[in-house]
Structure formats: structure tokens, C-alpha cells
mmCIF file of C-alpha atoms and ligand atoms in Angstrom:
data_model
loop_
_atom_site.group_PDB
_atom_site.id
_atom_site.type_symbol
_atom_site.label_atom_id
_atom_site.label_comp_id
_atom_site.label_asym_id
_atom_site.label_seq_id
_atom_site.Cartn_x
_atom_site.Cartn_y
_atom_site.Cartn_z
ATOM 1 C CA MET A 65 107.399 103.534 118.434
ATOM 2 C CA LYS A 66 106.930 106.968 116.648
ATOM 3 C CA LEU A 67 109.503 107.443 113.962
ATOM 4 C CA CYS A 68 110.813 110.865 114.596
ATOM 5 C CA GLU A 69 112.261 108.664 117.846
ATOM 6 C CA LEU A 70 114.573 107.146 115.760
ATOM 7 C CA PHE A 71 116.819 110.364 115.321
ATOM 8 C CA GLY A 72 119.125 112.137 117.078
ATOM 9 C CA LYS A 73 120.644 108.452 118.631
ATOM 10 C CA GLY A 74 124.636 109.380 116.847
ATOM 11 C CA ARG A 75 123.764 107.109 113.518
ATOM 12 C CA THR A 76 121.942 108.027 110.349
ATOM 13 C CA VAL A 77 118.202 106.205 109.997
ATOM 14 C CA PHE A 78 117.812 104.071 107.076
ATOM 15 C CA SER A 79 114.458 103.670 106.080
ATOM 16 C CA CYS A 80 113.044 101.642 102.503
ATOM 17 C CA GLU A 81 110.105 102.324 100.662
ATOM 18 C CA VAL A 82 107.789 99.267 98.811
ATOM 19 C CA PHE A 83 104.733 99.990 97.102
ATOM 20 C CA PRO A 84 102.016 97.233 97.127
ATOM 21 C CA PRO A 85 102.105 94.688 94.158
ATOM 22 C CA LYS A 86 100.287 95.915 90.890
ATOM 23 C CA LYS A 87 96.880 94.383 89.825
ATOM 24 C CA SER A 88 99.018 91.910 87.437
ATOM 25 C CA ASP A 89 101.088 90.364 89.936
ATOM 26 C CA PRO A 90 100.394 88.076 92.618
ATOM 27 C CA VAL A 91 99.439 89.640 95.804
ATOM 28 C CA ASP A 92 102.283 87.242 97.534
ATOM 29 C CA SER A 93 105.028 88.487 95.760
ATOM 30 C CA ILE A 94 105.429 91.384 98.600
ATOM 31 C CA TYR A 95 106.872 88.872 100.719
ATOM 32 C CA LYS A 96 109.480 88.081 98.560
ATOM 33 C CA THR A 97 110.273 92.005 98.763
ATOM 34 C CA LEU A 98 110.081 91.893 102.739
ATOM 35 C CA ASP A 99 112.072 88.522 103.086
ATOM 36 C CA GLY A 100 114.706 90.307 101.051
ATOM 37 C CA LEU A 101 114.242 93.522 103.489
ATOM 38 C CA LYS A 102 114.477 92.299 106.341
ATOM 39 C CA ASP A 103 118.083 91.094 106.592
ATOM 40 C CA ILE A 104 118.595 94.678 106.097
ATOM 41 C CA ARG A 105 117.394 95.813 109.136
ATOM 42 C CA PRO A 106 115.980 99.000 108.299
ATOM 43 C CA ASP A 107 114.602 101.365 110.687
ATOM 44 C CA PHE A 108 111.317 101.246 109.438
ATOM 45 C CA ILE A 109 109.638 100.530 106.107
ATOM 46 C CA SER A 110 106.972 102.620 104.347
ATOM 47 C CA VAL A 111 104.380 101.487 101.949
ATOM 48 C CA THR A 112 103.021 103.730 99.036
ATOM 49 C CA PHE A 113 99.256 104.518 98.818
ATOM 50 C CA GLY A 114 97.861 104.171 95.326
ATOM 51 C CA ALA A 115 95.777 107.837 94.434
ATOM 52 C CA GLY A 116 92.089 105.945 94.658
ATOM 53 C CA GLY A 117 90.638 102.913 95.018
ATOM 54 C CA SER A 118 89.546 101.212 97.687
ATOM 55 C CA GLN A 119 91.398 97.655 97.473
ATOM 56 C CA VAL A 120 94.799 99.566 96.983
ATOM 57 C CA ASN A 121 93.926 101.550 100.308
ATOM 58 C CA GLN A 122 93.247 98.360 102.137
ATOM 59 C CA THR A 123 96.342 96.479 100.607
ATOM 60 C CA THR A 124 98.653 99.410 102.100
ATOM 61 C CA ARG A 125 97.367 98.942 105.396
ATOM 62 C CA GLU A 126 97.518 94.768 105.070
ATOM 63 C CA ILE A 127 101.194 95.436 103.931
ATOM 64 C CA ALA A 128 101.860 97.835 106.574
ATOM 65 C CA ALA A 129 100.274 95.445 109.180
ATOM 66 C CA LEU A 130 102.421 92.398 108.009
ATOM 67 C CA ILE A 131 105.783 94.291 108.496
ATOM 68 C CA GLU A 132 104.971 95.335 111.619
ATOM 69 C CA ASN A 133 103.531 92.138 112.842
ATOM 70 C CA GLN A 134 105.376 89.418 111.038
ATOM 71 C CA TYR A 135 108.400 90.969 110.207
ATOM 72 C CA HIS A 136 108.756 92.915 113.495
ATOM 73 C CA ILE A 137 110.147 96.294 112.015
ATOM 74 C CA PRO A 138 108.328 99.814 112.539
ATOM 75 C CA ALA A 139 106.105 100.271 109.388
ATOM 76 C CA MET A 140 105.052 103.928 107.834
ATOM 77 C CA ALA A 141 101.444 103.477 105.886
ATOM 78 C CA HIS A 142 101.209 106.187 103.413
ATOM 79 C CA LEU A 143 98.048 108.308 103.309
ATOM 80 C CA THR A 144 96.792 110.673 100.529
ATOM 81 C CA CYS A 145 94.018 113.007 101.161
ATOM 82 C CA VAL A 146 92.949 113.335 97.105
ATOM 83 C CA ALA A 147 91.981 109.754 97.833
ATOM 84 C CA ALA A 148 90.450 109.452 101.201
ATOM 85 C CA GLY A 149 87.812 111.883 102.604
ATOM 86 C CA ARG A 150 87.534 112.174 106.661
ATOM 87 C CA GLU A 151 85.542 108.756 106.978
ATOM 88 C CA ASP A 152 88.106 107.160 104.962
ATOM 89 C CA VAL A 153 90.479 108.414 107.225
ATOM 90 C CA ASP A 154 89.104 107.825 110.335
ATOM 91 C CA ARG A 155 88.066 103.850 109.305
ATOM 92 C CA LEU A 156 91.667 103.668 108.140
ATOM 93 C CA LEU A 157 93.179 105.009 110.892
ATOM 94 C CA ALA A 158 91.081 102.685 113.497
ATOM 95 C CA ASP A 159 92.129 99.833 111.188
ATOM 96 C CA LEU A 160 95.425 101.067 111.218
ATOM 97 C CA LYS A 161 95.567 100.822 115.095
ATOM 98 C CA ALA A 162 93.898 97.813 115.465
ATOM 99 C CA ASP A 163 96.771 96.394 113.537
ATOM 100 C CA GLY A 164 99.210 98.299 115.513
ATOM 101 C CA VAL A 165 100.677 100.280 112.956
ATOM 102 C CA GLU A 166 101.672 103.638 114.275
ATOM 103 C CA ASN A 167 103.229 105.691 111.817
ATOM 104 C CA VAL A 168 101.485 107.064 108.911
ATOM 105 C CA LEU A 169 102.897 109.762 105.987
ATOM 106 C CA ALA A 170 99.931 112.193 105.200
ATOM 107 C CA LEU A 171 100.146 113.528 101.817
ATOM 108 C CA ARG A 172 98.031 115.245 99.285
ATOM 109 C CA GLY A 173 98.558 113.154 96.813
ATOM 110 C CA ASP A 174 97.843 113.552 92.540
ATOM 111 C CA VAL A 175 94.547 113.247 91.329
ATOM 112 C CA ASN A 176 94.143 110.199 89.646
ATOM 113 C CA PRO A 177 92.140 110.748 86.404
ATOM 114 C CA ASP A 178 90.170 107.346 87.097
ATOM 115 C CA TYR A 179 89.067 108.095 90.544
ATOM 116 C CA PRO A 180 87.099 111.632 91.662
ATOM 117 C CA PRO A 181 89.026 113.501 94.060
ATOM 118 C CA LYS A 182 87.801 113.811 97.829
ATOM 119 C CA THR A 183 87.331 117.255 98.847
ATOM 120 C CA ASP A 184 87.567 117.281 102.786
ATOM 121 C CA PHE A 185 91.384 117.999 102.899
ATOM 122 C CA LYS A 186 92.745 120.431 100.238
ATOM 123 C CA TYR A 187 96.548 120.175 101.389
ATOM 124 C CA ALA A 188 98.206 117.668 103.043
ATOM 125 C CA GLY A 189 99.152 120.222 105.867
ATOM 126 C CA GLU A 190 95.220 119.739 106.900
ATOM 127 C CA LEU A 191 95.472 116.034 106.614
ATOM 128 C CA VAL A 192 98.318 116.393 109.159
ATOM 129 C CA ARG A 193 96.281 118.427 111.544
ATOM 130 C CA TYR A 194 93.165 116.563 111.577
ATOM 131 C CA ILE A 195 95.459 113.455 112.435
ATOM 132 C CA ARG A 196 97.566 114.939 115.087
ATOM 133 C CA GLU A 197 94.531 116.277 117.103
ATOM 134 C CA ARG A 198 92.372 113.100 116.985
ATOM 135 C CA GLU A 199 94.618 110.584 117.100
ATOM 136 C CA ASN A 200 98.169 109.268 118.621
ATOM 137 C CA PHE A 201 99.648 108.664 115.502
ATOM 138 C CA GLY A 202 103.485 109.381 114.260
ATOM 139 C CA VAL A 203 102.749 111.856 111.598
ATOM 140 C CA SER A 204 105.535 112.334 108.965
ATOM 141 C CA ALA A 205 104.981 114.346 105.599
ATOM 142 C CA ALA A 206 106.796 114.809 102.250
ATOM 143 C CA CYS A 207 109.229 117.555 101.296
ATOM 144 C CA TYR A 208 110.985 118.631 97.804
ATOM 145 C CA PRO A 209 114.822 119.424 97.368
ATOM 146 C CA GLU A 210 114.101 121.159 94.126
ATOM 147 C CA GLY A 211 110.611 122.425 95.300
ATOM 148 C CA HIS A 212 107.158 120.998 94.282
ATOM 149 C CA LEU A 213 106.072 121.068 90.546
ATOM 150 C CA GLU A 214 102.845 123.237 91.594
ATOM 151 C CA SER A 215 104.941 125.756 93.469
ATOM 152 C CA PRO A 216 105.218 128.450 91.760
ATOM 153 C CA ASP A 217 108.875 129.707 93.950
ATOM 154 C CA LEU A 218 110.975 127.916 96.515
ATOM 155 C CA VAL A 219 110.134 130.547 98.835
ATOM 156 C CA SER A 220 106.739 129.777 99.052
ATOM 157 C CA ASP A 221 107.363 126.033 99.080
ATOM 158 C CA ILE A 222 109.271 126.321 101.863
ATOM 159 C CA ARG A 223 106.393 128.558 103.591
ATOM 160 C CA HIS A 224 103.904 125.765 102.660
ATOM 161 C CA LEU A 225 106.190 123.243 104.330
ATOM 162 C CA LYS A 226 106.836 125.211 107.550
ATOM 163 C CA GLU A 227 102.740 125.153 108.002
ATOM 164 C CA LYS A 228 103.124 121.287 107.499
ATOM 165 C CA VAL A 229 105.635 121.101 110.408
ATOM 166 C CA ASP A 230 103.488 123.854 112.113
ATOM 167 C CA ALA A 231 99.998 121.542 111.949
ATOM 168 C CA GLY A 232 102.118 118.901 113.852
ATOM 169 C CA ALA A 233 104.513 116.986 111.028
ATOM 170 C CA GLN A 234 106.981 115.516 113.002
ATOM 171 C CA HIS A 235 109.425 114.325 110.362
ATOM 172 C CA LEU A 236 110.050 114.441 106.722
ATOM 173 C CA VAL A 237 110.992 112.668 103.816
ATOM 174 C CA SER A 238 111.803 114.138 100.588
ATOM 175 C CA GLN A 239 111.387 113.338 97.230
ATOM 176 C CA LEU A 240 113.926 111.728 95.032
ATOM 177 C CA PHE A 241 116.777 114.068 94.223
ATOM 178 C CA PHE A 242 120.067 113.289 91.858
ATOM 179 C CA ASP A 243 122.347 116.410 93.071
ATOM 180 C CA ASN A 244 123.182 116.391 96.354
ATOM 181 C CA GLU A 245 124.047 120.239 96.574
ATOM 182 C CA ASP A 246 119.965 120.688 95.567
ATOM 183 C CA PHE A 247 119.572 118.927 99.178
ATOM 184 C CA PHE A 248 121.833 120.870 101.083
ATOM 185 C CA ARG A 249 120.767 123.941 99.662
ATOM 186 C CA PHE A 250 116.849 123.183 100.793
ATOM 187 C CA LEU A 251 117.887 121.777 104.084
ATOM 188 C CA GLU A 252 119.465 125.269 104.827
ATOM 189 C CA ARG A 253 116.640 126.954 103.011
ATOM 190 C CA ALA A 254 114.142 125.069 105.756
ATOM 191 C CA ARG A 255 116.706 125.353 108.809
ATOM 192 C CA ILE A 256 116.639 128.957 108.290
ATOM 193 C CA ALA A 257 112.627 129.056 108.046
ATOM 194 C CA GLY A 258 112.640 127.216 111.546
ATOM 195 C CA ILE A 259 111.413 123.537 110.295
ATOM 196 C CA ASN A 260 113.574 121.821 112.780
ATOM 197 C CA VAL A 261 112.231 118.291 112.693
ATOM 198 C CA PRO A 262 114.422 115.251 110.991
ATOM 199 C CA ILE A 263 114.639 115.378 107.414
ATOM 200 C CA GLU A 264 115.490 112.176 105.315
ATOM 201 C CA ALA A 265 116.748 112.304 101.888
ATOM 202 C CA GLY A 266 114.790 110.289 99.267
ATOM 203 C CA ILE A 267 117.341 108.201 97.073
ATOM 204 C CA MET A 268 116.297 106.363 94.305
ATOM 205 C CA PRO A 269 119.044 103.729 92.322
ATOM 206 C CA VAL A 270 118.939 104.450 88.655
ATOM 207 C CA LEU A 271 118.296 100.588 87.060
ATOM 208 C CA SER A 272 116.317 101.652 83.915
ATOM 209 C CA ALA A 273 116.651 104.450 81.756
ATOM 210 C CA ARG A 274 112.972 104.789 80.637
ATOM 211 C CA SER A 275 111.407 104.293 84.596
ATOM 212 C CA ILE A 276 114.180 106.969 85.640
ATOM 213 C CA GLN A 277 112.993 109.453 82.707
ATOM 214 C CA ARG A 278 109.516 108.679 83.827
ATOM 215 C CA MET A 279 110.069 109.430 87.388
ATOM 216 C CA VAL A 280 112.115 112.843 86.336
ATOM 217 C CA SER A 281 109.094 113.957 84.217
ATOM 218 C CA MET A 282 106.571 113.278 86.874
ATOM 219 C CA CYS A 283 107.959 115.147 89.703
ATOM 220 C CA GLY A 284 110.607 117.587 88.019
ATOM 221 C CA ALA A 285 114.222 115.849 90.102
ATOM 222 C CA SER A 286 116.697 117.599 87.581
ATOM 223 C CA LEU A 287 119.500 115.197 86.059
ATOM 224 C CA PRO A 288 122.711 116.549 86.680
ATOM 225 C CA GLY A 289 125.766 115.832 84.125
ATOM 226 C CA LYS A 290 127.648 112.993 85.570
ATOM 227 C CA LEU A 291 123.943 110.814 85.276
ATOM 228 C CA THR A 292 122.799 112.118 82.121
ATOM 229 C CA ARG A 293 126.697 110.766 81.000
ATOM 230 C CA ILE A 294 125.631 107.693 82.476
ATOM 231 C CA LEU A 295 122.608 107.092 80.679
ATOM 232 C CA ALA A 296 123.708 107.732 77.922
ATOM 233 C CA ARG A 297 126.648 105.692 77.718
ATOM 234 C CA TYR A 298 124.841 102.731 79.910
ATOM 235 C CA GLY A 299 121.380 103.288 78.915
ATOM 236 C CA ASP A 300 121.152 100.479 76.563
ATOM 237 C CA HIS A 301 122.900 97.988 78.281
ATOM 238 C CA PRO A 302 120.637 97.027 81.569
ATOM 239 C CA GLU A 303 123.629 95.381 83.619
ATOM 240 C CA ALA A 304 126.217 98.007 83.033
ATOM 241 C CA LEU A 305 123.780 100.707 83.994
ATOM 242 C CA ARG A 306 122.542 98.592 86.859
ATOM 243 C CA GLU A 307 126.040 98.758 88.339
ATOM 244 C CA ALA A 308 126.225 102.295 87.271
ATOM 245 C CA GLY A 309 123.348 103.161 89.073
ATOM 246 C CA ILE A 310 123.895 101.200 92.228
ATOM 247 C CA ALA A 311 127.539 102.811 92.395
ATOM 248 C CA TYR A 312 125.623 106.465 91.539
ATOM 249 C CA ALA A 313 123.408 105.849 94.462
ATOM 250 C CA ILE A 314 126.224 104.650 96.963
ATOM 251 C CA ASP A 315 128.260 107.774 95.900
ATOM 252 C CA GLN A 316 125.328 109.944 96.847
ATOM 253 C CA ILE A 317 124.367 108.513 100.095
ATOM 254 C CA SER A 318 127.909 108.268 101.293
ATOM 255 C CA ASP A 319 128.554 112.339 100.757
ATOM 256 C CA LEU A 320 124.895 113.121 102.346
ATOM 257 C CA ILE A 321 125.822 111.047 105.385
ATOM 258 C CA ALA A 322 129.399 112.637 105.379
ATOM 259 C CA GLY A 323 127.271 116.097 104.837
ATOM 260 C CA GLY A 324 125.787 115.469 108.220
ATOM 261 C CA VAL A 325 121.914 114.229 106.898
ATOM 262 C CA GLU A 326 119.818 112.820 109.480
ATOM 263 C CA GLY A 327 118.217 109.577 107.322
ATOM 264 C CA ILE A 328 118.350 108.062 104.133
ATOM 265 C CA HIS A 329 114.965 106.688 102.513
ATOM 266 C CA LEU A 330 115.495 104.450 99.996
ATOM 267 C CA TYR A 331 113.065 104.100 97.156
ATOM 268 C CA THR A 332 113.705 100.029 96.791
ATOM 269 C CA MET A 333 111.499 99.840 93.717
ATOM 270 C CA ASN A 334 110.653 96.470 95.228
ATOM 271 C CA ASN A 335 113.758 94.958 94.371
ATOM 272 C CA PRO A 336 115.583 93.857 97.901
ATOM 273 C CA ASP A 337 118.527 92.759 95.953
ATOM 274 C CA VAL A 338 119.573 96.097 95.075
ATOM 275 C CA ALA A 339 118.651 97.221 98.349
ATOM 276 C CA ARG A 340 120.582 95.084 99.974
ATOM 277 C CA GLN A 341 123.751 96.098 97.878
ATOM 278 C CA ILE A 342 123.333 99.584 98.889
ATOM 279 C CA ALA A 343 122.775 98.797 102.558
ATOM 280 C CA GLY A 344 125.793 96.687 102.669
ATOM 281 C CA SER A 345 128.073 99.284 101.379
ATOM 282 C CA ILE A 346 127.126 101.694 103.610
ATOM 283 C CA SER A 347 127.219 99.681 106.693
ATOM 284 C CA SER A 348 130.219 101.226 108.318
ATOM 285 C CA ILE A 349 129.799 104.592 107.110
ATOM 286 C CA ARG A 350 126.289 104.779 108.805
ATOM 287 C CA LYS A 351 127.302 104.028 112.085
ATOM 288 C CA VAL A 352 130.059 107.070 111.823
HETATM 289 P P1 FAD B 32 100.813 119.180 99.858
HETATM 290 O O1 FAD B 32 101.953 119.279 100.763
HETATM 291 O O2 FAD B 32 99.788 119.627 100.323
HETATM 292 O O3 FAD B 32 101.611 120.582 98.660
HETATM 293 C C1 FAD B 32 101.132 119.982 97.422
HETATM 294 C C2 FAD B 32 101.243 121.703 96.355
HETATM 295 O O4 FAD B 32 100.897 122.870 97.614
HETATM 296 C C3 FAD B 32 102.773 121.887 96.999
HETATM 297 O O5 FAD B 32 103.026 123.165 95.854
HETATM 298 C C4 FAD B 32 102.655 123.241 98.043
HETATM 299 O O6 FAD B 32 103.591 123.981 98.376
HETATM 300 C C5 FAD B 32 101.114 123.916 98.007
HETATM 301 N N1 FAD B 32 100.455 124.119 99.501
HETATM 302 C C6 FAD B 32 100.692 123.551 100.625
HETATM 303 N N2 FAD B 32 99.825 123.733 101.263
HETATM 304 C C7 FAD B 32 99.630 124.937 100.429
HETATM 305 C C8 FAD B 32 98.348 126.134 101.261
HETATM 306 N N3 FAD B 32 97.748 126.425 102.360
HETATM 307 N N4 FAD B 32 98.025 127.146 99.971
HETATM 308 C C9 FAD B 32 98.317 127.108 98.986
HETATM 309 N N5 FAD B 32 99.591 126.037 98.375
HETATM 310 C C10 FAD B 32 99.838 125.309 99.391
HETATM 311 N N6 FAD B 32 101.584 110.126 95.974
HETATM 312 C C11 FAD B 32 101.035 108.909 96.376
HETATM 313 O O7 FAD B 32 99.723 109.117 95.239
HETATM 314 N N7 FAD B 32 100.927 107.686 96.880
HETATM 315 C C12 FAD B 32 102.383 108.113 97.778
HETATM 316 O O8 FAD B 32 102.283 106.770 98.316
HETATM 317 C C13 FAD B 32 102.919 108.829 97.511
HETATM 318 N N8 FAD B 32 104.356 108.995 98.230
HETATM 319 C C14 FAD B 32 105.129 109.766 98.725
HETATM 320 C C15 FAD B 32 105.955 109.982 99.146
HETATM 321 C C16 FAD B 32 107.232 111.002 99.364
HETATM 322 C C17 FAD B 32 108.333 110.868 100.524
HETATM 323 C C18 FAD B 32 106.723 111.977 98.421
HETATM 324 C C19 FAD B 32 107.860 113.192 98.481
HETATM 325 C C20 FAD B 32 105.893 112.205 97.377
HETATM 326 C C21 FAD B 32 104.999 111.164 97.792
HETATM 327 N N9 FAD B 32 103.814 111.059 96.652
HETATM 328 C C22 FAD B 32 102.888 110.064 96.600
HETATM 329 C C23 FAD B 32 103.651 112.022 95.642
HETATM 330 C C24 FAD B 32 102.667 113.428 96.503
HETATM 331 O O9 FAD B 32 101.410 112.677 96.615
HETATM 332 C C25 FAD B 32 102.641 114.252 95.477
HETATM 333 O O10 FAD B 32 104.258 115.040 95.349
HETATM 334 C C26 FAD B 32 101.722 115.732 95.384
HETATM 335 O O11 FAD B 32 101.307 116.476 94.288
HETATM 336 C C27 FAD B 32 102.121 116.419 96.762
HETATM 337 O O12 FAD B 32 101.572 116.128 97.675
HETATM 338 P P2 FAD B 32 102.152 116.472 99.224
HETATM 339 O O13 FAD B 32 101.353 115.671 100.378
HETATM 340 O O14 FAD B 32 103.746 116.967 99.189
HETATM 341 O O15 FAD B 32 101.316 117.941 99.300
#
């Protein structure tokens, strides 16, 4: 099933993101994550792609195949073109197809200083077009409610996003954000620009002050006052921060759904307990 077919059915799509286990973790730790997520029955699960290294690339494919064939949940494999040239893409798509994985998130990626970048595709839009012209995959792409860090302004950001959709992206997943007004304004800009594919809102529950500061510095998301106060008050109290972070994410999601968003993409950080708690709290909201 192509993921874009999930939308427009009168309920909010709910999806989860997982990442391949770190080298220091046992590979089968992913089973614990997926076992925990399967009870939530997300509409699909996406698997991130490391910015280089064949082992990571294979792991993304293997986990996507596991989700699709063993857990019987649609999988979306992320694929970055800084890490993959034409031959890598061809091989990876052939392997995914053989494994029954039908959906990819086509990305440019960020250069990993440990691996020289591949240069066959300069931007994600070129990868999107390449895949759509050759293969029968569902192709999704990334979008940025507050603009991508490298974009000089929001206008050029939307213009390039429109090009990516015109190149064949059928569904967009957003970068994390903490202020829903940023997402609603982005949605309006996108629709005015004629971007009419389903757009999922990316939500990351705040569970640790350190990791959220790292994420924010990497992706440029801004922290609204309400969240800054939570971090200041509970930052040194992990259990309290966890409760407040989950409550914040649930509040964000219920407001987004009330505002008519088509899908919620939860960055699970491989923490199925948190994902389950959030999914359980929005199960009726999603169906309205
Ligand atoms: P692009 O769409 O190519 O955009 C990159 C920049 O170039 C933007 O500023 C854009 O405006 C600009 N641009 C685009 N086209 C043109 C053009 N024709 N001319 C001039 N400028 C242009 N990274 C990973 O390494 N692995 C992952 O698994 C991963 N998953 C992600 C999932 C999501 C949902 C998101 C939002 C991001 C993810 N990332 C991942 C991070 C992503 O790789 C980075 O944000 C990267 O910097 C941009 O990737 P992109 O596909 O959005 O790039």
C-alpha cells in the first residue's frame, strides 16, 4: 500500500518513527521497540537512515522489512542521497522491493564528516524524481514548519518544497516543532503555494533536557515560553520532566487534530512506553 492512500478517510493518520539500534546496542533491541509499538497499531512505521556507512543502510532496510513482513504494519524506509549515489539507490530499491517494502522517505541528508558525501543527487527533489520516474514506490519527503536551517527565507523554502512535490513527492512529514502556530502558518503557506499532498505533523515528546537542547540546536526548532518553563522547572527531575513532556505532546497533538491536521508522526526515540501512553490518550480524538 502506498502511504498517500491512508489519508482522506475521515480520521487522522498516526505514524511512528524508529531508528536502527546504535552500534553499541544489541541489534535485536529493535524487537523490544517494535513489540511495544505493534499494540498501538500505527498506520505505518518509518525507519531512519544513518548519514553514511553500508552497515547502517542495510539495517534500515532490514528493519523496514521486519516491520512489513513480521509485524504486518506498512513500513517507510528513509533514504538520504548524501549517503547514496545512483547505484546505491538502485540496489537499495531493488532490495526493498524484494522485501515487500513499498514506501520510502526521500531525503538529502546532512553530510557526515566521517563519510564523503555522494554527489549524484544534489537535493532531495532530484532523488524524488529519480525514484518516481523509474520505480513504483510510494515516495514521501521532509518539510520544515519553521523553514530549513539552510533556507535564506520562508519563501524560498516553500518554493523548493513545491518543486519537491512537483517532482513526485506524494506525502510530506514535518520536522519536529513545539509551537502549533508555526505548523498552522506553514500549512497555510504550503496550501497557498499549491502544495496539496497530505502533510503530517512531526511530534517529539520532550523527555530529557539535554537531548532536546541537542535536537533543537541541530534542527533549529524554537522553544516556546511554555516549554522553556517546563525545562527550567523539571529539567533536573527526569520523572517529572517525562510526565510534563508527555502531557505537552498530548496537548500539542489534540490541538493539531482539532485544527484539522491530516496526520501525526511521532518521533518515538525507540521508546514504545511513551508512544503507547501518547497513543492511548488520543485514541478517541483521532477518530473524530
Ligand atoms: P532538501 O529538500 O534537498 O532541502 C535541503 C535545503 O536545500 C533546503 O534549505 C531547501 O530549501 C534547499 N533546496 C532544495 N532544493 C533546492 C534547489 N533546487 N535549489 C536551491 N536550494 C534548494 N536525516 C538523515 O540523515 N537520516 C534520516 O533518516 C532523516 N530523516 C528525516 C525525517 C524527517 C521527517 C525530517 C524532517 C528530516 C530527516 N532528516 C534525516 C534530516 C534531513 O536529512 C535534513 O534536514 C537535511 O538537511 C535536509 O534534507 P531534505 O531532504 O529536507 O533536503
